[in-house]
Amino acid sequence: MGGGAVSKEMGTCSLAYRRGDQKLRKFVTARSTKFLLFCCIAFVFVTIVCRSSRPWVNSSIAVADRVSGSRKGYTLLMNTWKRYDLLKKSVSHYASCSRLDSIHIVWSEPNPPSDSLKEYLQNVLKKKSRDGHEVELRFDINKEDSLNNRFKEIKDLKTDAVFSIDDDIIFPCHTIDFAFNVWESAPDTMVGFVPRVHWPEKSNDKANYYTYSGWWSVWWSGTYSMVLSKAAFFHKKYLSLYTNNMPASIREFTTKNRNCEDIAMSFLVANATNAPAIWVKGKIYEIGSTGISSIGGHTEKRTHCVNRFVAEFGKMPLVYSSMKAVDSRNLWFW
C-alpha cells in the first residue's frame, strides 16, 4: 500500500515535471522566435538607414568621379537601321552621361538622315548640355550597306575610348562609367557587357574545329572568350586596324552574310593583344524587338564564322577568361 502511494506520487511528480518542461520549452521557443524576429527587423532598419546615408560609399564615388573627370571621356558609336524612335530614345538617354564626349551614328541607309531627325537630336543634346559642354553629334554616312561600317575608321576622333552600342540597348550612365573605368585600366583590351564563348570540338574527325556558344554556356561554365561589340569599349586604334589591316576576305564575308562582324572584331583585338576580353556585370535594358540571334540557325552560322576566321588568321586567337568586373560600391555582399 505504501509502495503504491509512492509510485502514484512519483507518477504525479513526473507528469507535473513534463507539463512544466513543455511550458518552459514553449516559453523559450516563443522568446527565441520573438528575438529572431526582432533581429531581422533591426537588420532591415539598419540596412535602410545605411543605404540612405552611406558617406563612405558616396565619398568613394565622388573621388572616382573627380579622378575620372580629369581624363578624356569616350565616344559613343551607335549602329542603327531605320528605327528612328529607338534612336531618339537611346540618344536622349546617353546624352545625360557625364563622361560622354561625342556621339557618332553609323548611318548605312540608302537615304540620308532627315532634317527633322537631326534637328530633334540636336535639340535633345542642347537641353542636356552641362557646364557649358554640349555633346557633339555626327552622322557617319556610308554609301554601302555593310555591317563593317560600324568599325570604319574615324580619323578625327577626340577620344581614345570608343563605346560601341546598338540603338536598342540601354545601360544606366553609372554602369557605363564603371565599365569605362575598367577599360582605362586595360585600354588595349575589349571591355563589354555581353560575353560569349567558343569550344573546341572533341570528335576525332573535326580537329581544330570550334563551336560558338551563347549566354547559357557562359553562365553554366563560368567561362567566356569574347565580348560582343553591341555593348563594348575598345581603343579607337582598332577601327583603323579593322578598316586597313583586317583581311579583306573577312570583311567581304561579313558583308555577304550580314553577320559576325562582332566576332571578327573580337578576333582582331585578341590577335593584337594575346589577352582575354573583360566582362563587366551590368543590367541590360533592351528596348527593341528581338534581333538576328532569335532567328533559326543563328548558332550554326556563328560557328561557321568562328571556323572561317580561324582559317583566315591561321590560329585561334581568342583567350578564355573566368573573371568578371563588378562594381562593389553598390553591393553589400561581393
Coordinates of C-alpha atoms in Angstrom, one line a residue:
M1 CA 0.0 0.0 0.0
G2 CA 2.9 2.3 0.9
G3 CA 4.7 1.3 -2.3
G4 CA 1.6 2.0 -4.4
A5 CA 1.3 5.5 -2.8
V6 CA 4.9 6.3 -3.5
S7 CA 4.5 5.1 -7.1
K8 CA 1.4 7.2 -7.5
E9 CA 3.1 10.2 -6.1
M10 CA 6.2 9.7 -8.3
G11 CA 3.8 9.5 -11.3
T12 CA 2.1 12.7 -10.3
C13 CA 5.5 14.4 -10.0
S14 CA 6.7 13.0 -13.3
L15 CA 3.5 14.4 -15.0
A16 CA 3.9 17.8 -13.4
Y17 CA 7.6 17.8 -14.5
R18 CA 6.7 17.0 -18.1
R19 CA 4.0 19.7 -18.1
G20 CA 6.4 22.2 -16.6
D21 CA 9.1 21.2 -19.2
Q22 CA 6.6 21.7 -22.0
K23 CA 5.6 25.1 -20.7
L24 CA 9.3 26.1 -20.4
R25 CA 10.0 24.9 -24.0
K26 CA 7.0 26.8 -25.3
F27 CA 8.2 29.9 -23.4
V28 CA 11.8 29.6 -24.7
T29 CA 10.6 28.9 -28.3
A30 CA 8.3 31.9 -28.2
R31 CA 11.1 34.1 -26.8
S32 CA 13.5 32.8 -29.4
T33 CA 11.1 33.4 -32.2
K34 CA 10.4 37.0 -31.0
F35 CA 14.2 37.6 -30.6
L36 CA 14.9 36.4 -34.1
L37 CA 12.1 38.5 -35.5
F38 CA 13.4 41.5 -33.6
C39 CA 16.9 40.9 -35.0
C40 CA 15.5 40.6 -38.6
I41 CA 13.6 43.9 -38.2
A42 CA 16.6 45.6 -36.7
F43 CA 18.8 44.4 -39.5
V44 CA 16.4 45.6 -42.1
F45 CA 16.1 49.0 -40.4
V46 CA 19.9 49.4 -40.1
T47 CA 20.3 48.4 -43.8
I48 CA 17.8 51.0 -44.9
V49 CA 19.4 53.7 -42.8
C50 CA 22.9 52.8 -44.0
R51 CA 21.8 52.7 -47.7
S52 CA 20.4 56.2 -47.4
S53 CA 23.4 57.7 -45.7
R54 CA 26.5 55.7 -46.6
P55 CA 29.0 58.5 -46.6
W56 CA 31.9 56.2 -47.3
V57 CA 30.3 55.0 -50.5
N58 CA 29.2 58.4 -51.6
S59 CA 32.7 59.7 -50.9
S60 CA 34.4 57.0 -52.9
I61 CA 32.1 57.6 -55.8
A62 CA 32.8 61.3 -55.7
V63 CA 36.5 60.7 -55.6
A64 CA 36.3 58.3 -58.5
D65 CA 34.3 60.8 -60.5
R66 CA 36.8 63.6 -59.8
V67 CA 39.7 61.4 -60.9
S68 CA 37.8 60.3 -64.0
G69 CA 36.7 63.9 -64.8
S70 CA 40.3 64.9 -65.2
R71 CA 40.7 62.5 -68.1
K72 CA 39.1 62.5 -71.6
G73 CA 35.8 60.9 -72.0
Y74 CA 34.5 58.4 -74.6
T75 CA 32.9 58.4 -78.0
L76 CA 29.6 56.6 -78.4
L77 CA 29.5 54.7 -81.7
M78 CA 25.9 53.8 -82.3
N79 CA 24.8 51.4 -85.0
T80 CA 21.2 51.9 -86.3
W81 CA 18.9 51.0 -89.2
K82 CA 15.5 52.5 -89.8
R83 CA 14.4 52.6 -86.1
Y84 CA 14.1 56.3 -85.5
D85 CA 12.1 56.0 -82.3
L86 CA 14.7 53.8 -80.8
L87 CA 17.5 56.1 -82.0
K88 CA 15.8 59.1 -80.3
K89 CA 15.3 57.2 -77.0
S90 CA 18.9 56.0 -77.0
V91 CA 20.5 59.3 -77.8
S92 CA 18.2 61.1 -75.3
H93 CA 19.3 58.7 -72.6
Y94 CA 23.0 58.6 -73.3
A95 CA 23.2 62.4 -73.6
S96 CA 22.8 62.5 -69.8
C97 CA 26.0 60.5 -69.2
S98 CA 28.6 62.9 -67.7
R99 CA 31.7 61.4 -69.4
L100 CA 30.3 61.2 -72.9
D101 CA 32.2 63.4 -75.3
S102 CA 30.5 62.8 -78.6
I103 CA 28.0 60.6 -80.4
H104 CA 28.7 59.1 -83.8
I105 CA 25.7 57.4 -85.5
V106 CA 26.7 54.8 -88.1
W107 CA 24.3 55.5 -91.0
S108 CA 24.0 52.9 -93.7
E109 CA 20.6 53.6 -95.1
P110 CA 20.1 54.5 -98.7
N111 CA 18.7 57.9 -97.9
P112 CA 20.5 60.4 -95.6
P113 CA 19.0 61.3 -92.2
S114 CA 16.1 63.7 -92.4
D115 CA 16.5 67.3 -91.3
S116 CA 13.7 66.8 -88.7
L117 CA 15.6 63.8 -87.2
K118 CA 18.9 65.8 -87.0
E119 CA 17.1 68.8 -85.5
Y120 CA 15.3 66.7 -82.9
L121 CA 18.6 65.1 -81.8
Q122 CA 20.4 68.4 -81.7
N123 CA 17.7 69.9 -79.5
V124 CA 18.0 66.9 -77.1
L125 CA 21.7 67.4 -76.8
K126 CA 21.3 71.2 -76.2
K127 CA 18.7 70.6 -73.4
K128 CA 21.0 68.1 -71.7
S129 CA 24.2 70.1 -72.0
R130 CA 26.1 70.5 -68.8
D131 CA 28.6 73.0 -67.5
G132 CA 28.7 74.7 -70.9
H133 CA 29.7 71.4 -72.6
E134 CA 27.4 70.1 -75.3
V135 CA 27.9 66.6 -76.6
E136 CA 28.9 66.6 -80.3
L137 CA 26.6 64.7 -82.6
R138 CA 27.7 63.4 -86.0
F139 CA 26.1 61.1 -88.6
D140 CA 28.8 58.9 -90.3
I141 CA 27.1 58.5 -93.7
N142 CA 28.0 55.3 -95.6
K143 CA 27.3 54.6 -99.3
E144 CA 27.3 50.9 -98.9
D145 CA 25.1 48.9 -96.6
S146 CA 27.5 46.7 -94.7
L147 CA 28.0 45.6 -91.1
N148 CA 31.6 46.6 -91.4
N149 CA 30.5 50.2 -91.4
R150 CA 30.2 50.1 -87.6
F151 CA 34.0 49.7 -87.4
K152 CA 35.0 52.0 -90.2
E153 CA 38.0 54.2 -89.3
I154 CA 37.2 57.7 -87.9
K155 CA 40.3 59.8 -88.2
D156 CA 39.3 62.8 -86.2
L157 CA 38.1 61.2 -83.0
K158 CA 38.9 63.3 -79.9
T159 CA 38.9 60.4 -77.5
D160 CA 40.8 57.1 -77.3
A161 CA 37.9 55.2 -75.9
V162 CA 35.0 54.1 -78.2
F163 CA 31.8 52.7 -76.7
S164 CA 30.2 50.6 -79.4
I165 CA 26.5 50.2 -78.9
D166 CA 23.3 49.1 -80.7
D167 CA 20.4 51.5 -80.9
D168 CA 18.1 49.2 -79.0
I169 CA 20.2 48.7 -75.8
I170 CA 20.1 51.0 -72.8
F171 CA 22.6 51.0 -69.8
P172 CA 22.4 53.3 -66.8
C173 CA 25.1 56.0 -67.0
H174 CA 26.8 54.9 -63.8
T175 CA 27.1 51.4 -65.2
I176 CA 28.8 52.8 -68.4
D177 CA 31.1 55.0 -66.2
F178 CA 32.2 51.9 -64.3
A179 CA 32.9 50.0 -67.5
F180 CA 34.9 53.0 -68.8
N181 CA 37.0 52.9 -65.6
V182 CA 37.7 49.3 -66.2
W183 CA 38.7 50.0 -69.7
E184 CA 41.0 52.8 -68.6
S185 CA 42.9 50.2 -66.5
A186 CA 43.4 48.0 -69.6
P187 CA 42.9 50.2 -72.7
D188 CA 44.2 47.6 -75.2
T189 CA 41.5 45.1 -74.4
M190 CA 37.8 44.9 -75.2
V191 CA 35.6 45.6 -72.2
G192 CA 32.0 44.8 -72.6
F193 CA 28.7 43.6 -71.1
V194 CA 27.7 40.7 -73.4
P195 CA 30.0 37.6 -73.1
R196 CA 30.1 34.7 -75.4
V197 CA 32.4 31.6 -75.7
H198 CA 33.8 29.2 -78.2
W199 CA 34.5 25.5 -77.5
P200 CA 36.9 23.1 -79.3
E201 CA 35.2 20.2 -81.0
K202 CA 36.1 16.9 -79.3
S203 CA 35.4 14.5 -82.1
N204 CA 38.4 13.0 -83.8
D205 CA 37.2 13.8 -87.3
K206 CA 37.0 17.5 -86.6
A207 CA 40.5 18.6 -85.5
N208 CA 40.8 22.3 -84.9
Y209 CA 37.1 22.8 -85.2
Y210 CA 35.2 25.1 -82.8
T211 CA 31.6 25.7 -81.9
Y212 CA 30.1 29.1 -80.9
S213 CA 28.0 29.1 -77.7
G214 CA 25.8 31.8 -76.2
W215 CA 24.9 33.1 -72.8
W216 CA 23.7 29.9 -71.2
S217 CA 27.0 28.2 -71.9
V218 CA 28.8 31.2 -70.4
W219 CA 26.5 31.0 -67.3
W220 CA 26.9 27.3 -66.9
S221 CA 30.7 27.1 -67.3
G222 CA 31.7 30.5 -65.8
T223 CA 33.9 31.0 -68.8
Y224 CA 33.9 33.3 -71.8
S225 CA 36.3 34.1 -74.7
M226 CA 34.8 37.3 -76.2
V227 CA 32.5 40.2 -75.5
L228 CA 30.2 41.3 -78.3
S229 CA 30.6 44.8 -79.8
K230 CA 26.8 45.5 -79.3
A231 CA 27.9 46.9 -75.9
A232 CA 31.7 47.2 -75.5
F233 CA 34.6 49.6 -75.1
F234 CA 37.7 49.4 -77.2
H235 CA 40.5 51.7 -78.3
K236 CA 40.0 53.8 -81.4
K237 CA 43.1 52.3 -83.0
Y238 CA 41.1 49.1 -83.6
L239 CA 38.9 51.0 -86.0
S240 CA 41.9 51.7 -88.1
L241 CA 43.2 48.1 -87.8
Y242 CA 39.7 46.7 -88.8
T243 CA 39.5 49.0 -91.8
N244 CA 43.1 48.8 -93.1
N245 CA 44.6 45.5 -91.7
M246 CA 41.7 43.1 -91.4
P247 CA 41.9 40.5 -94.2
A248 CA 39.6 41.7 -97.0
S249 CA 38.1 38.3 -97.3
I250 CA 36.8 38.5 -93.7
R251 CA 35.2 41.9 -94.4
E252 CA 33.7 40.6 -97.6
F253 CA 32.4 37.6 -95.7
T254 CA 30.6 39.7 -93.1
T255 CA 29.1 41.9 -95.8
K256 CA 27.8 39.0 -97.8
N257 CA 26.4 37.1 -94.8
R258 CA 25.3 40.1 -92.7
N259 CA 26.6 38.5 -89.6
C260 CA 29.7 38.1 -87.4
E261 CA 31.4 41.5 -87.7
D262 CA 31.4 41.5 -83.8
I263 CA 33.3 38.1 -83.8
A264 CA 35.7 39.5 -86.3
M265 CA 36.5 42.4 -84.1
S266 CA 37.0 40.1 -81.1
F267 CA 39.5 38.1 -83.2
L268 CA 41.3 41.3 -84.2
V269 CA 41.7 42.6 -80.7
A270 CA 42.7 39.2 -79.2
N271 CA 45.2 38.6 -82.0
A272 CA 46.8 42.0 -81.3
T273 CA 46.9 41.6 -77.5
N274 CA 47.1 37.9 -76.8
A275 CA 44.9 38.7 -73.9
P276 CA 41.3 38.0 -72.9
A277 CA 38.4 40.5 -73.1
I278 CA 36.9 41.7 -69.8
W279 CA 33.3 41.1 -69.0
V280 CA 31.6 43.8 -66.9
K281 CA 28.5 43.0 -64.9
G282 CA 25.6 45.3 -65.8
K283 CA 21.9 45.4 -66.2
I284 CA 20.9 45.5 -69.9
Y285 CA 17.6 47.1 -70.9
E286 CA 16.6 46.0 -74.4
I287 CA 14.0 48.5 -75.8
G288 CA 13.7 47.0 -79.3
S289 CA 12.4 43.8 -80.8
T290 CA 14.4 40.6 -81.0
G291 CA 17.4 40.6 -83.3
I292 CA 19.0 38.1 -85.6
S293 CA 20.0 35.9 -82.6
S294 CA 16.4 34.8 -82.4
I295 CA 16.4 33.5 -86.0
G296 CA 16.7 29.8 -86.5
G297 CA 20.2 28.5 -87.3
H298 CA 21.9 31.5 -85.7
T299 CA 24.3 29.4 -83.6
E300 CA 25.3 27.3 -86.6
K301 CA 26.0 30.4 -88.7
R302 CA 28.1 31.9 -85.9
T303 CA 30.0 28.6 -85.6
H304 CA 30.8 28.7 -89.3
C305 CA 32.1 32.3 -88.8
V306 CA 34.4 31.3 -86.0
N307 CA 36.0 28.5 -88.0
R308 CA 36.2 30.6 -91.1
F309 CA 38.1 33.3 -89.2
V310 CA 40.4 30.7 -87.6
A311 CA 41.4 29.6 -91.1
E312 CA 42.0 33.3 -92.1
F313 CA 44.0 34.1 -89.1
G314 CA 45.9 30.8 -89.2
K315 CA 45.2 30.2 -85.5
M316 CA 42.6 30.6 -82.7
P317 CA 43.5 34.0 -81.1
L318 CA 40.6 34.1 -78.6
V319 CA 41.7 33.7 -75.0
Y320 CA 39.5 32.2 -72.3
S321 CA 38.7 34.0 -69.1
S322 CA 36.6 33.5 -66.0
M323 CA 36.9 37.0 -64.5
K324 CA 34.1 39.4 -64.2
A325 CA 34.3 43.1 -63.2
V326 CA 31.7 44.0 -60.6
D327 CA 31.0 47.5 -59.2
S328 CA 31.2 46.6 -55.5
R329 CA 30.3 50.1 -54.3
N330 CA 26.6 49.4 -54.8
L331 CA 26.7 45.8 -53.3
W332 CA 26.5 44.6 -49.8
F333 CA 28.0 41.2 -50.5
W334 CA 30.5 40.6 -53.2

